[in-house]
Structure formats: C-alpha cells, structure tokens
Coordinates of C-alpha atoms in Angstrom, one line a residue:
M1 CA -17.7 -33.8 63.3
V2 CA -15.9 -36.4 61.1
H3 CA -13.5 -38.6 62.7
P4 CA -10.6 -40.4 61.0
H5 CA -11.1 -44.0 59.8
P6 CA -8.8 -46.8 58.6
P7 CA -8.1 -46.5 54.8
Y8 CA -10.0 -48.4 52.4
S9 CA -8.8 -50.0 49.4
T10 CA -8.3 -48.4 46.0
P11 CA -6.3 -49.2 42.8
W12 CA -3.5 -46.6 44.1
S13 CA -1.3 -47.5 47.0
R14 CA -2.0 -45.6 50.4
Q15 CA -0.2 -43.9 53.0
S16 CA -0.7 -45.1 56.4
M17 CA -3.1 -43.4 58.8
S18 CA -0.5 -43.5 61.5
T19 CA 1.5 -41.4 59.4
P20 CA 1.3 -37.7 61.0
R21 CA 0.1 -35.0 58.6
D22 CA 2.9 -33.0 57.0
Q23 CA 3.8 -29.6 58.4
W24 CA 5.9 -26.7 57.7
R25 CA 9.3 -26.5 59.4
S26 CA 8.8 -22.8 60.1
Q27 CA 6.4 -20.0 60.2
V28 CA 8.7 -18.2 57.9
G29 CA 8.7 -21.1 55.6
F30 CA 4.8 -21.1 55.4
I31 CA 4.7 -17.3 54.7
L32 CA 7.2 -17.6 52.1
A33 CA 5.3 -20.5 50.5
A34 CA 2.0 -18.7 50.7
A35 CA 3.5 -15.4 49.4
G36 CA 5.2 -17.4 46.5
S37 CA 1.8 -18.7 45.6
A38 CA 0.1 -15.3 45.6
I39 CA 2.7 -13.5 43.8
G40 CA 2.6 -14.5 40.2
L41 CA 2.7 -13.3 36.8
G42 CA -0.2 -10.9 37.0
N43 CA 1.8 -9.0 39.8
I44 CA 4.4 -8.0 37.4
W45 CA 2.6 -7.3 34.2
R46 CA -1.3 -7.0 34.9
F47 CA -1.3 -4.8 37.9
S48 CA 1.1 -2.2 36.3
Y49 CA -1.1 -1.9 33.4
L50 CA -4.4 -1.7 35.3
T51 CA -3.0 1.1 37.4
Y52 CA -1.9 3.0 34.6
E53 CA -5.3 2.5 32.6
N54 CA -7.3 3.3 35.8
G55 CA -6.1 6.7 36.9
G56 CA -2.4 6.0 38.1
G57 CA -2.1 7.0 41.7
A58 CA -5.9 7.4 42.0
F59 CA -6.3 3.6 41.2
L60 CA -4.6 2.8 44.6
V61 CA -7.5 4.2 46.5
P62 CA -10.1 1.6 45.3
Y63 CA -7.2 -1.0 45.3
L64 CA -6.2 -0.5 49.0
I65 CA -10.0 -0.5 50.0
A66 CA -10.5 -3.6 48.0
L67 CA -7.6 -5.2 49.8
F68 CA -8.9 -4.4 53.2
L69 CA -12.6 -5.0 52.5
V70 CA -12.4 -8.3 50.6
G71 CA -8.8 -9.4 50.1
I72 CA -7.8 -9.7 53.7
P73 CA -11.1 -11.2 55.0
L74 CA -11.1 -13.8 52.1
M75 CA -7.5 -14.7 52.9
I76 CA -8.3 -15.1 56.6
V77 CA -11.5 -17.1 55.7
E78 CA -9.3 -19.7 53.3
M79 CA -6.4 -19.9 55.6
G80 CA -8.7 -20.3 58.6
L81 CA -10.9 -22.9 57.1
G82 CA -7.9 -25.0 56.2
H83 CA -6.3 -24.6 59.7
F84 CA -9.6 -25.3 61.5
M85 CA -10.7 -28.3 59.6
R86 CA -6.9 -29.5 59.1
A87 CA -7.9 -30.4 55.5
S88 CA -7.6 -29.4 51.9
A89 CA -10.5 -27.6 50.1
P90 CA -13.0 -30.5 49.3
V91 CA -12.8 -32.1 52.9
A92 CA -12.7 -28.8 54.4
M93 CA -15.9 -27.7 52.5
G94 CA -17.4 -31.0 53.2
R95 CA -17.1 -30.7 56.9
I96 CA -18.9 -27.6 56.8
S97 CA -21.8 -29.3 55.0
P98 CA -21.5 -32.4 52.8
R99 CA -23.7 -30.5 50.3
F100 CA -20.8 -28.1 49.7
Q101 CA -18.0 -30.7 49.4
W102 CA -18.4 -30.3 45.3
V103 CA -17.3 -26.5 45.8
G104 CA -13.9 -27.7 47.3
W105 CA -13.6 -30.2 44.4
W106 CA -14.5 -27.6 41.8
A107 CA -11.8 -25.4 43.3
V108 CA -8.9 -27.9 42.9
L109 CA -10.3 -29.4 39.5
L110 CA -10.6 -25.9 38.0
T111 CA -7.1 -25.1 39.4
L112 CA -5.4 -28.2 37.8
L113 CA -7.3 -28.9 34.7
G114 CA -7.8 -25.3 33.8
I115 CA -5.5 -22.7 35.2
E116 CA -2.5 -24.9 35.7
I117 CA -2.1 -26.4 32.5
Y118 CA -2.0 -23.1 30.5
Y119 CA -0.2 -21.2 33.2
C120 CA 2.7 -23.6 32.9
V121 CA 2.8 -23.0 29.2
I122 CA 3.3 -19.3 29.9
I123 CA 6.0 -20.1 32.3
A124 CA 7.7 -22.1 29.5
W125 CA 7.6 -19.0 27.3
C126 CA 9.1 -16.9 30.0
L127 CA 11.9 -19.6 30.5
D128 CA 12.5 -19.7 26.8
F129 CA 12.8 -15.8 26.6
T130 CA 15.1 -15.9 29.6
F131 CA 17.8 -17.3 27.4
L132 CA 16.6 -15.8 24.1
S133 CA 17.1 -12.3 25.8
L134 CA 20.9 -12.8 25.9
G135 CA 21.2 -12.6 22.3
L136 CA 18.1 -10.2 21.7
A137 CA 16.8 -12.8 19.4
W138 CA 13.7 -10.8 18.7
G139 CA 15.7 -8.3 16.6
N140 CA 14.1 -5.2 15.4
D141 CA 10.5 -6.5 15.4
P142 CA 9.5 -8.2 18.8
N143 CA 5.9 -8.2 17.7
A144 CA 6.5 -10.3 14.7
Y145 CA 9.0 -12.5 16.5
F146 CA 6.8 -13.4 19.3
F147 CA 3.5 -14.0 17.5
K148 CA 4.9 -15.4 14.2
D149 CA 8.3 -16.8 14.8
F150 CA 8.1 -18.0 18.4
L151 CA 4.3 -18.9 18.9
G152 CA 3.7 -19.6 15.2
L153 CA 0.2 -18.2 15.7
S154 CA -2.5 -19.7 13.5
E155 CA -5.6 -18.0 11.9
G156 CA -8.1 -18.7 14.8
P157 CA -8.9 -21.1 17.6
F158 CA -10.0 -24.0 15.4
D159 CA -6.9 -23.8 13.3
I160 CA -4.9 -25.9 15.8
G161 CA -1.9 -27.4 14.0
L162 CA 0.9 -29.2 15.6
P163 CA 2.6 -28.6 18.8
N164 CA 5.6 -26.2 18.8
P165 CA 8.6 -28.6 19.5
V166 CA 10.8 -25.8 21.5
I167 CA 7.8 -24.8 23.8
L168 CA 6.7 -28.6 24.1
L169 CA 10.2 -29.3 25.5
T170 CA 10.2 -26.4 27.9
L171 CA 6.8 -27.3 29.2
A172 CA 8.1 -30.7 30.0
L173 CA 10.9 -29.0 31.9
V174 CA 8.6 -26.8 33.8
W175 CA 6.3 -29.7 34.7
G176 CA 9.6 -31.6 35.6
I177 CA 10.3 -28.8 38.2
N178 CA 7.0 -28.9 39.6
W179 CA 7.0 -32.8 39.8
W180 CA 10.4 -32.7 41.6
I181 CA 9.5 -30.0 44.2
V182 CA 5.9 -31.4 45.1
R183 CA 6.9 -34.9 45.1
R184 CA 9.5 -34.1 48.0
G185 CA 6.7 -33.1 50.1
V186 CA 5.6 -29.8 52.1
A187 CA 8.7 -29.1 54.3
H188 CA 11.5 -30.6 52.1
G189 CA 10.0 -29.7 48.7
I190 CA 7.8 -26.6 48.7
E191 CA 9.1 -24.9 51.7
Q192 CA 12.7 -25.5 50.7
A193 CA 11.8 -24.3 47.2
N194 CA 10.2 -21.0 48.1
K195 CA 13.1 -20.3 50.5
I196 CA 15.2 -20.1 47.2
F197 CA 12.5 -18.7 44.8
I198 CA 11.2 -15.8 46.8
P199 CA 14.6 -14.0 47.9
I200 CA 15.9 -14.6 44.3
L201 CA 12.7 -12.9 42.9
I202 CA 12.9 -10.1 45.4
A203 CA 16.6 -9.5 44.5
T204 CA 16.1 -9.7 40.9
T205 CA 13.2 -7.4 40.9
A206 CA 15.0 -4.8 43.2
I207 CA 17.9 -5.0 40.7
L208 CA 15.5 -4.3 37.7
V209 CA 13.9 -1.5 39.6
F210 CA 17.0 0.4 40.3
W211 CA 18.6 -0.3 37.0
S212 CA 15.3 1.1 35.2
L213 CA 15.0 4.1 37.4
N214 CA 18.5 5.3 36.2
L215 CA 17.5 5.1 32.5
P216 CA 16.9 8.3 30.5
G217 CA 13.1 8.9 30.5
A218 CA 12.5 6.8 33.5
M219 CA 10.6 9.6 35.4
V220 CA 8.3 10.0 32.3
G221 CA 7.1 6.3 32.9
V222 CA 6.9 6.7 36.7
H223 CA 4.8 9.7 36.3
A224 CA 2.4 7.9 33.8
Y225 CA 2.3 5.0 36.4
L226 CA 1.5 6.9 39.5
S227 CA 0.1 10.5 38.5
P228 CA -3.3 10.5 39.9
D229 CA -6.5 11.1 37.7
W230 CA -9.1 11.5 40.4
S231 CA -12.0 11.7 37.8
K232 CA -11.4 8.1 37.0
L233 CA -12.9 7.2 40.4
A234 CA -16.3 8.2 39.1
Q235 CA -16.2 5.1 36.7
G236 CA -17.6 2.0 37.9
K237 CA -15.1 0.1 35.7
V238 CA -12.2 1.3 37.8
W239 CA -13.6 -0.1 41.1
I240 CA -14.5 -3.4 39.4
D241 CA -11.0 -3.8 38.1
A242 CA -9.5 -3.0 41.7
F243 CA -11.6 -5.7 43.3
T244 CA -11.0 -8.1 40.5
Q245 CA -7.2 -7.6 40.7
I246 CA -7.1 -8.1 44.4
F247 CA -9.4 -11.1 44.2
F248 CA -7.3 -13.0 41.7
T249 CA -3.8 -11.8 42.9
L250 CA -4.2 -13.3 46.2
S251 CA -4.9 -17.0 45.1
I252 CA -8.4 -16.8 46.4
G253 CA -10.7 -19.4 45.2
F254 CA -8.0 -21.8 44.2
G255 CA -8.1 -24.0 47.3
I256 CA -4.3 -23.4 47.6
M257 CA -4.4 -21.3 50.9
M258 CA -6.7 -23.9 52.4
A259 CA -4.3 -26.7 51.8
Y260 CA -1.1 -24.7 52.9
A261 CA -2.8 -23.6 56.1
S262 CA -3.7 -27.2 57.1
Y263 CA -0.2 -28.0 57.3
L264 CA 0.4 -25.3 60.3
P265 CA 0.6 -26.5 63.9
R266 CA -2.4 -26.3 66.1
Q267 CA -1.1 -23.0 67.7
A268 CA -0.5 -20.7 64.7
P269 CA -1.0 -17.0 64.2
V270 CA -3.2 -17.4 61.2
V271 CA -4.8 -14.0 61.1
R272 CA -1.2 -12.3 61.3
D273 CA 0.1 -14.6 58.5
A274 CA -2.8 -13.7 56.3
L275 CA -2.0 -10.1 56.9
I276 CA 1.5 -10.4 56.1
V277 CA 1.0 -12.5 52.8
S278 CA -1.7 -10.0 51.7
I279 CA 0.4 -7.1 52.2
L280 CA 3.6 -8.5 50.9
N281 CA 1.6 -9.6 47.8
C282 CA 0.2 -6.1 47.1
G283 CA 3.4 -4.4 48.0
F284 CA 5.4 -6.5 45.6
S285 CA 3.0 -5.5 42.7
L286 CA 3.4 -1.9 43.5
F287 CA 7.2 -2.2 43.7
A288 CA 7.5 -4.3 40.4
G289 CA 5.5 -1.7 38.6
F290 CA 8.4 0.7 38.8
A291 CA 10.7 -1.5 36.9
V292 CA 8.0 -2.0 34.0
F293 CA 7.0 1.9 33.8
S294 CA 10.4 3.3 34.2
T295 CA 11.6 0.9 31.3
L296 CA 8.7 1.9 29.2
G297 CA 9.3 5.6 29.9
F298 CA 12.9 5.2 28.7
M299 CA 11.6 3.5 25.5
A300 CA 9.0 6.3 24.8
Q301 CA 11.7 8.9 25.3
A302 CA 14.0 6.8 23.0
K303 CA 11.6 6.5 20.2
G304 CA 10.2 10.2 20.6
V305 CA 6.6 9.1 21.2
G306 CA 4.3 9.4 24.1
I307 CA 3.9 6.7 26.8
D308 CA 0.4 5.6 25.8
E309 CA 1.9 4.5 22.4
V310 CA 4.2 2.0 23.8
V311 CA 2.0 0.6 26.9
A312 CA 0.4 -2.7 26.0
Q313 CA -1.7 -5.2 27.9
S314 CA -0.5 -8.2 29.9
I315 CA 1.1 -10.6 27.5
G316 CA 1.8 -8.0 24.9
L317 CA 3.5 -5.9 27.5
A318 CA 5.8 -8.8 28.6
F319 CA 6.8 -10.4 25.3
V320 CA 6.4 -7.4 22.9
A321 CA 6.6 -3.9 24.6
Y322 CA 9.3 -5.1 27.1
P323 CA 11.6 -6.7 24.6
E324 CA 11.4 -3.6 22.4
A325 CA 12.4 -1.4 25.4
I326 CA 15.3 -3.8 26.2
S327 CA 16.7 -3.5 22.7
H328 CA 17.1 0.3 23.1
M329 CA 19.0 -0.1 26.1
P330 CA 22.6 1.2 25.9
F331 CA 24.2 -0.8 28.5
L332 CA 24.0 -4.7 28.7
P333 CA 20.5 -5.0 27.4
G334 CA 20.9 -8.9 27.3
L335 CA 21.6 -9.0 31.0
F336 CA 18.6 -6.9 31.7
G337 CA 16.2 -9.1 29.6
F338 CA 17.7 -12.1 31.2
L339 CA 16.8 -10.7 34.8
F340 CA 13.3 -9.7 33.9
F341 CA 12.3 -12.9 32.2
A342 CA 14.0 -14.9 34.9
S343 CA 12.1 -13.0 37.6
L344 CA 8.9 -13.9 35.6
T345 CA 9.8 -17.4 35.3
I346 CA 10.5 -17.7 39.3
A347 CA 7.2 -15.9 40.0
G348 CA 5.4 -18.4 37.8
L349 CA 7.1 -21.4 39.3
S350 CA 6.4 -20.4 42.8
S351 CA 2.7 -20.1 42.0
S352 CA 2.5 -23.3 39.8
V353 CA 3.9 -25.5 42.5
S354 CA 1.0 -24.4 44.9
L355 CA -1.6 -25.2 42.1
V356 CA -0.4 -28.7 41.8
E357 CA -0.3 -29.0 45.6
A358 CA -3.8 -27.9 46.2
F359 CA -5.0 -30.9 43.9
V360 CA -2.4 -33.5 45.2
A361 CA -3.5 -32.6 48.9
A362 CA -7.1 -33.0 48.1
L363 CA -6.5 -36.5 46.7
G364 CA -4.5 -37.4 49.8
D365 CA -7.0 -36.0 52.2
R366 CA -10.2 -37.8 50.7
Y367 CA -8.7 -41.1 49.5
G368 CA -5.5 -41.6 51.5
L369 CA -3.4 -41.7 48.2
D370 CA 0.4 -42.1 48.4
R371 CA 1.9 -38.5 47.6
K372 CA 4.8 -39.5 45.3
M373 CA 2.4 -41.8 43.0
T374 CA -0.3 -39.2 43.0
V375 CA 2.2 -36.3 42.0
D376 CA 3.6 -38.7 39.2
R377 CA 0.0 -39.2 37.7
V378 CA -1.0 -35.6 38.3
S379 CA 2.2 -34.4 36.6
L380 CA 1.6 -36.5 33.5
L381 CA -2.0 -35.4 33.3
G382 CA -0.9 -31.9 33.6
F383 CA 1.6 -32.0 30.9
A384 CA -0.7 -33.8 28.5
G385 CA -3.5 -31.3 29.1
G386 CA -1.1 -28.4 28.3
I387 CA 0.0 -29.7 24.9
V388 CA -2.9 -28.1 23.1
F389 CA -1.6 -24.7 24.3
T390 CA 1.7 -25.3 22.6
T391 CA 0.1 -25.4 19.2
G392 CA -0.5 -22.5 16.7
A393 CA -4.0 -21.9 18.2
G394 CA -2.7 -22.0 21.9
L395 CA -2.7 -18.3 22.6
F396 CA -6.4 -18.0 21.5
W397 CA -7.4 -21.1 23.6
L398 CA -5.4 -19.5 26.7
D399 CA -7.1 -16.3 26.3
I400 CA -10.6 -17.8 26.0
V401 CA -10.3 -20.3 28.8
D402 CA -8.6 -18.1 31.2
H403 CA -11.2 -15.4 30.6
F404 CA -14.0 -17.9 31.6
L405 CA -12.3 -19.6 34.5
T406 CA -11.0 -16.6 36.4
Q407 CA -13.8 -14.3 35.7
Y408 CA -16.7 -16.5 36.6
G409 CA -15.3 -20.0 38.0
L410 CA -13.1 -18.5 40.7
T411 CA -15.5 -15.8 41.8
M412 CA -18.6 -18.4 42.1
I413 CA -16.2 -20.6 43.9
A414 CA -15.3 -17.7 46.5
L415 CA -19.0 -16.8 46.7
F416 CA -20.2 -20.4 47.8
E417 CA -17.2 -20.5 50.2
V418 CA -18.2 -17.3 52.1
L419 CA -21.8 -18.3 52.1
A420 CA -21.0 -21.7 53.7
T421 CA -18.7 -20.2 56.0
G422 CA -20.9 -17.2 57.3
W423 CA -24.2 -18.9 57.2
I424 CA -23.7 -22.5 57.9
L425 CA -20.3 -22.9 59.8
K426 CA -21.0 -19.4 61.3
S427 CA -18.1 -17.0 60.8
Q428 CA -18.0 -16.3 64.4
R429 CA -17.1 -19.7 65.2
L430 CA -14.2 -19.6 62.7
E431 CA -13.1 -16.3 64.3
E432 CA -13.2 -18.0 67.7
H433 CA -11.0 -20.9 66.5
L434 CA -8.5 -18.4 65.2
E435 CA -8.4 -16.4 68.4
N436 CA -7.8 -19.5 70.3
A437 CA -5.1 -20.7 68.0
A438 CA -3.1 -17.6 68.4
P439 CA -4.6 -14.2 69.9
F440 CA -4.1 -11.3 67.5
R441 CA -2.8 -8.5 69.7
M442 CA -3.8 -5.9 67.3
R443 CA -7.5 -7.3 67.1
K444 CA -9.2 -4.2 68.5
V445 CA -7.2 -1.7 66.6
Y446 CA -7.7 -3.7 63.3
A447 CA -11.3 -4.1 64.1
R448 CA -11.8 -0.2 64.3
F449 CA -9.6 0.3 61.2
M450 CA -11.7 -2.3 59.4
R451 CA -15.1 -0.7 60.5
I452 CA -13.6 2.7 59.0
V453 CA -12.5 1.0 55.8
I454 CA -15.9 -0.6 55.4
S455 CA -17.8 2.6 56.2
L456 CA -15.8 4.6 53.5
A457 CA -16.6 2.0 50.9
L458 CA -20.3 2.1 51.8
L459 CA -20.2 5.9 51.7
G460 CA -18.4 5.7 48.4
G461 CA -21.2 3.5 47.2
W462 CA -23.8 5.9 48.6
L463 CA -22.2 8.9 46.8
G464 CA -22.1 6.9 43.6
L465 CA -25.7 6.1 43.8
T466 CA -26.5 9.7 44.6
A467 CA -24.8 10.8 41.3
A468 CA -26.8 8.2 39.4
G469 CA -30.0 10.1 40.1
D470 CA -33.4 9.4 41.7
S471 CA -34.5 6.5 40.1
L472 CA -36.4 3.8 42.4
G473 CA -33.4 1.5 42.2
A474 CA -30.7 4.2 43.1
M475 CA -33.1 5.3 46.0
L476 CA -33.3 1.7 47.4
G477 CA -29.7 1.2 47.0
R478 CA -28.9 4.4 49.1
L479 CA -31.4 3.2 51.7
L480 CA -29.5 -0.3 51.9
L481 CA -26.2 1.1 52.0
L482 CA -27.1 3.4 54.9
L483 CA -28.7 0.4 56.9
A484 CA -25.5 -1.4 56.2
L485 CA -23.4 1.6 57.3
A486 CA -25.3 1.6 60.5
S487 CA -25.1 -2.2 60.9
I488 CA -21.3 -2.2 60.9
W489 CA -20.9 -0.1 63.9
V490 CA -23.4 -2.1 65.9
A491 CA -22.2 -5.7 64.6
H492 CA -20.6 -7.6 67.2
S493 CA -17.8 -8.5 64.8
W494 CA -16.6 -6.6 61.7
F495 CA -15.3 -10.1 60.3
D496 CA -18.8 -11.7 60.7
F497 CA -20.4 -8.7 59.1
S498 CA -18.0 -8.7 56.2
V499 CA -18.0 -12.5 55.5
R500 CA -21.9 -12.8 55.8
I501 CA -22.9 -9.5 54.1
I502 CA -20.4 -7.4 52.5
I503 CA -18.2 -10.0 50.6
P504 CA -21.2 -12.0 49.2
V505 CA -22.9 -8.8 47.9
I506 CA -19.4 -7.6 46.3
L507 CA -19.0 -11.0 44.7
V508 CA -22.5 -10.9 43.3
I509 CA -21.9 -7.3 41.9
L510 CA -18.6 -8.6 40.2
L511 CA -20.4 -11.4 38.7
D512 CA -23.3 -9.3 37.4
G513 CA -20.8 -6.6 36.1
A514 CA -18.8 -9.5 34.2
L515 CA -22.0 -11.0 32.7
T516 CA -23.2 -7.5 31.7
Q517 CA -19.9 -6.8 29.8
E518 CA -19.8 -10.4 28.3
F519 CA -23.5 -10.4 26.9
A520 CA -24.2 -6.6 26.3
P521 CA -21.9 -6.4 23.1
I522 CA -23.6 -9.6 21.9
F523 CA -27.0 -8.0 21.7
Q524 CA -25.7 -4.2 21.1
D525 CA -22.9 -4.5 18.7
G526 CA -24.3 -7.2 16.3
G527 CA -23.3 -10.3 17.9
K528 CA -19.8 -9.2 19.2
W529 CA -18.5 -12.0 21.4
Y530 CA -15.4 -11.8 23.9
G531 CA -12.3 -10.8 22.3
G532 CA -13.8 -10.7 18.8
Y533 CA -13.8 -14.4 18.5
N534 CA -16.7 -16.3 17.0
G535 CA -19.6 -17.5 19.2
A536 CA -18.7 -21.3 18.7
A537 CA -15.0 -20.7 19.9
V538 CA -16.3 -18.7 23.1
F539 CA -19.0 -21.1 23.9
L540 CA -17.4 -24.4 23.2
L541 CA -13.8 -23.6 24.7
G542 CA -14.7 -21.0 27.4
G543 CA -18.1 -22.2 28.5
G544 CA -17.3 -25.7 27.9
W545 CA -14.1 -25.6 30.0
L546 CA -16.0 -24.1 32.9
L547 CA -18.9 -26.4 32.7
G548 CA -16.6 -29.4 32.3
T549 CA -14.6 -28.5 35.4
L550 CA -17.9 -28.1 37.3
T551 CA -19.4 -31.4 36.0
A552 CA -16.2 -33.1 37.0
A553 CA -16.4 -31.7 40.5
I554 CA -20.1 -32.9 40.9
A555 CA -19.1 -36.5 39.5
V556 CA -16.2 -36.8 41.9
D557 CA -18.2 -35.6 44.9
R558 CA -21.0 -38.1 44.1
H559 CA -18.5 -40.8 43.7
R560 CA -18.1 -42.4 47.1
P561 CA -16.2 -45.7 47.0
H562 CA -16.5 -46.0 50.7
P563 CA -19.0 -44.6 53.4
H564 CA -16.1 -42.8 55.3
H565 CA -15.8 -39.2 54.2
D566 CA -12.1 -38.6 54.4
Q567 CA -8.7 -39.8 55.2
C568 CA -7.3 -36.8 57.2
P569 CA -7.5 -36.0 60.9
A570 CA -10.7 -34.2 61.8
P571 CA -10.5 -30.9 63.8
E572 CA -10.3 -31.1 67.4

C-alpha cells in the first residue's frame, strides 16, 4: 500500500497535501456528471445509424446483451478502481502494480492528446451550425455547403492548407468553456455545469422527439429504425458493432470514470451508480434515435424516395442529411435546426469537460500540481493541438486518427485494465470493497440475472459455432463455450468470472476482428487501406498517433523525479 508523502519540488506551483481531496456535493451531481461524460455525440448520430444498419429492433438484442455482459461490469471496474484507490487512472493502476501505471498514463494521454483535440473541433462545428441553422445557411445543397463552403475540404490528408478562421475562433470558444468549467473544480465547476447541461439536453431532445414524431412520414422512419430483421443476428459484424458501440459510448478506457469516482465519499453506492449511468446512457441513445429517424422519414416522404436513400453515416447524418431534412420542414425549420445542433453542442461539451478532467486529475494526483495552473496549460496545449483539424485536411486527419485511437487504443487499454484488476488486484477484492462501501440490495437478484445473460451470450456463441461447421477450430470453440457455461453457474461470483474470463476474451475478439477488417482488404483488394486513403496517410497519422501516445505514456511513467509514487491519499 502506498502512503501519502509531502510534496516535492517541481517547476509548477503545488497544492498543499493538507488540502482534502475534492468531492462531489451530492450523489445526483456525480450521476449527472458521469452521465454527461458518457452521453456524447455518438449517442445521437452513431447509435441510430448502427441500429438501422444492423437489423433495426433486432440489433437491440446483441446491444442489450453487450450492455449487461461487458458495459456494466467494465463501468463497475472503472468506477470501483477510482473509488477504491482514491485516485485517477495512472495512480490507481500503479497501486495495483507499478508495472501497470503506464496503462493509466496511456488512457489519459490518448484521451487528451488524441480524442479531446479533435472532439472539440466537432463541437465547434456543432456550435457554428447551431446559429447557421436559424437562417438555413446551407441552402439547397447541404452537402456542398458543409464539405466545400464550411470546411473547405482539401484534396487529401497531406493537402493541409491554412486553418479556417471561423472554425478556429469557435474552437477557441469551446476550449474557453472547458477551461472555465474545469478550472472551477469538481463541485463548483463540473458538477454545477452538468446540473445545467443534462436537464437542458434531455429537454431539447424531448422537444425534438415529439416535434419530429408529428411530422408527415415520421412513422416511415420509425419503422425503418426499429423494424426487426432477425436474419441480421446471424452476421458476426452485427455483434461486433453492438459490443463496440457499448464499449465506446460508456466512456470506458478514457480514465474518466476512475477520476470521477475518486471524488466520491468513502461510503458510496458505486455499483448502483454504475448501473444508473449505464442504463441512462443507453436509454438516451434509443430515445434520441426517434428524433433522428422520424425526421429522416419525413424527408424521405417529402422527396418521394426510400428511407435508405436519405440515411447517411455519422458526420454525414448530422451535417448533411439532417440539414436537408430541416430545409423541407413546413413550420419553423430554423428553430428545429437550432434545437438539434444545440443539443449536439451540449452533449459534446459535457463529454469534453470530462476528457480534460481525466488528464488534469492525473497530473494533480501524480505530481501534486496546482489545479488552476494545470488547467491553464492543458487548455492551451489542447487548443494548439486542435488547430490542424481546422484546416482543409482536418476531416481526413480526424477520420484516420479517430479510427485508430478508438478501435485499437481504447480497446487495448480496457484489456490491460481488466487483466490487472482480475488477475493481480483480484476482482473479488474490488467486489468486497464495493460491498463494504455500500451494500447493493439487489445483489443476489442481479447476480442471477447476470448469470442468465452470460449464459445466453455463451449459448449464442455456441449456436454460431455450430452453424460454422465441424472444423477443428469450431469444435474446440464449442467445447470451450460449454465449459464456460458450466463454470458461470459454479463460480463464486459472476463479477469475478466476467472480469477475469469473459471480458478479456471479448476484448481480444474485438481486437482480432478489427485487425482482420483492417488488413484483409490490403492483401485481398490490391492494397486498399482504411477509408480508401493511401497507406502513408494511414500509417503516419493513424498508427503514428497511436504509437505516439503510447510512447509518451511509457516515457512519463519512467520519468520519476522523486521516489514517492503519488501525491494523493492512499486507499484505507
């Protein structure tokens, strides 16, 4: 066990070790902040598209299995580690074993120097479109307006050009908001901001849902959104998409939930809060999807085309398809557009604040740095790093970097987290801590429920392998799944079994599937790299950014200016 030590000298001013660790003012404040972190842009545009693409209502089956099988246990692990260790990701992982401290640093460095710097640029786009919507600035061709007029998209990733002054100015404003909120601290800044953000987000989304459901043709969109195509469940891609969406939408692997949970009091219902945040996040995704697809159904009817001709992926859905639908609205289209992009902006800000806090908390815990001075420097660094994403090549860079960091970086971080928790710390020890912190009254009921969910997932895998044939690999896989099915019913704890066995196996499968999709086209389709980009761009931007954050994490971990390990209270 690591014990607190007096601060040591560094170039930055320090906070006194006598200062108590910041805490949330209320349990509701923590839940709103954690939900605000989890609910982001992907909840509004990515989930809707994935549901439509992967069988409509049928997609909810693997999605909910993924939620209970992987999402909630991982949320409990991250919140539990933060609460148990009373520290942010690097220090918490270092207390499990000094050999794993680099994992925590990789989480917060990848979060700030990768995801946050381009995420804030997307928020800047949303903020710009919030006001552009009032005058329907995109006219009759939203596609040309967004890519050519607004972004000034160049010919490729290496045709960078100069920053777009409008986007750059809005990016500065976004970082200014992040700076102001995080600088004020956990209770007075982050908690207070989310007490404003989340109610407004829910209210605006509710208005959009009920407004869009009353548009002509709305039911066409709802039918396309939820009508089940059960045959899709036989496709492995559908299951991979479900697990991937759950994994990324809950802010797992970012180091955020560890930092947030470390600010909870000693007696806190962490398991209950993890359940609430996870279910709130997924419920919001499903609810927001009605607004998206009702509006697209209206547009399809107005244009006299099928719904499949108006649906677009992610960014195209938000900045091209949706503006076109808004233009066709018979009543106050500018107000509808304002509410839609305002909700995107708020969802983005509540998440971006948490991304900054994860890194600031790590520096404060590890080096005892003054919060305000740290936030000043981190905000300037983040803004400077985002400038390249405001250039003509910014969208290309964003696409490539996001693909590599989220597809590989976060998955590997989560894998190392559960391996360290399950096999070194011992997940049963974490479970005992959480039970002592606040007994979970539904524990036995939930344990039985989780055993059923895990059993159904294992049975589904067994049926899939049966359909795959009688190869040696399929037969071995069926045998292992049957052994796992038997084990979960005799295991002392579903949580321990899930953390030590199930989740690592699923994360390895996700990594394997991602790598197969990444490299198969290169060898099979004549050297076709991700997104149709040239190999140099993918390797240098995607692989380079991923390896760069990993290298930085290892370097920071090895830089030990003082023998004391950290500057935050040790677990009791």
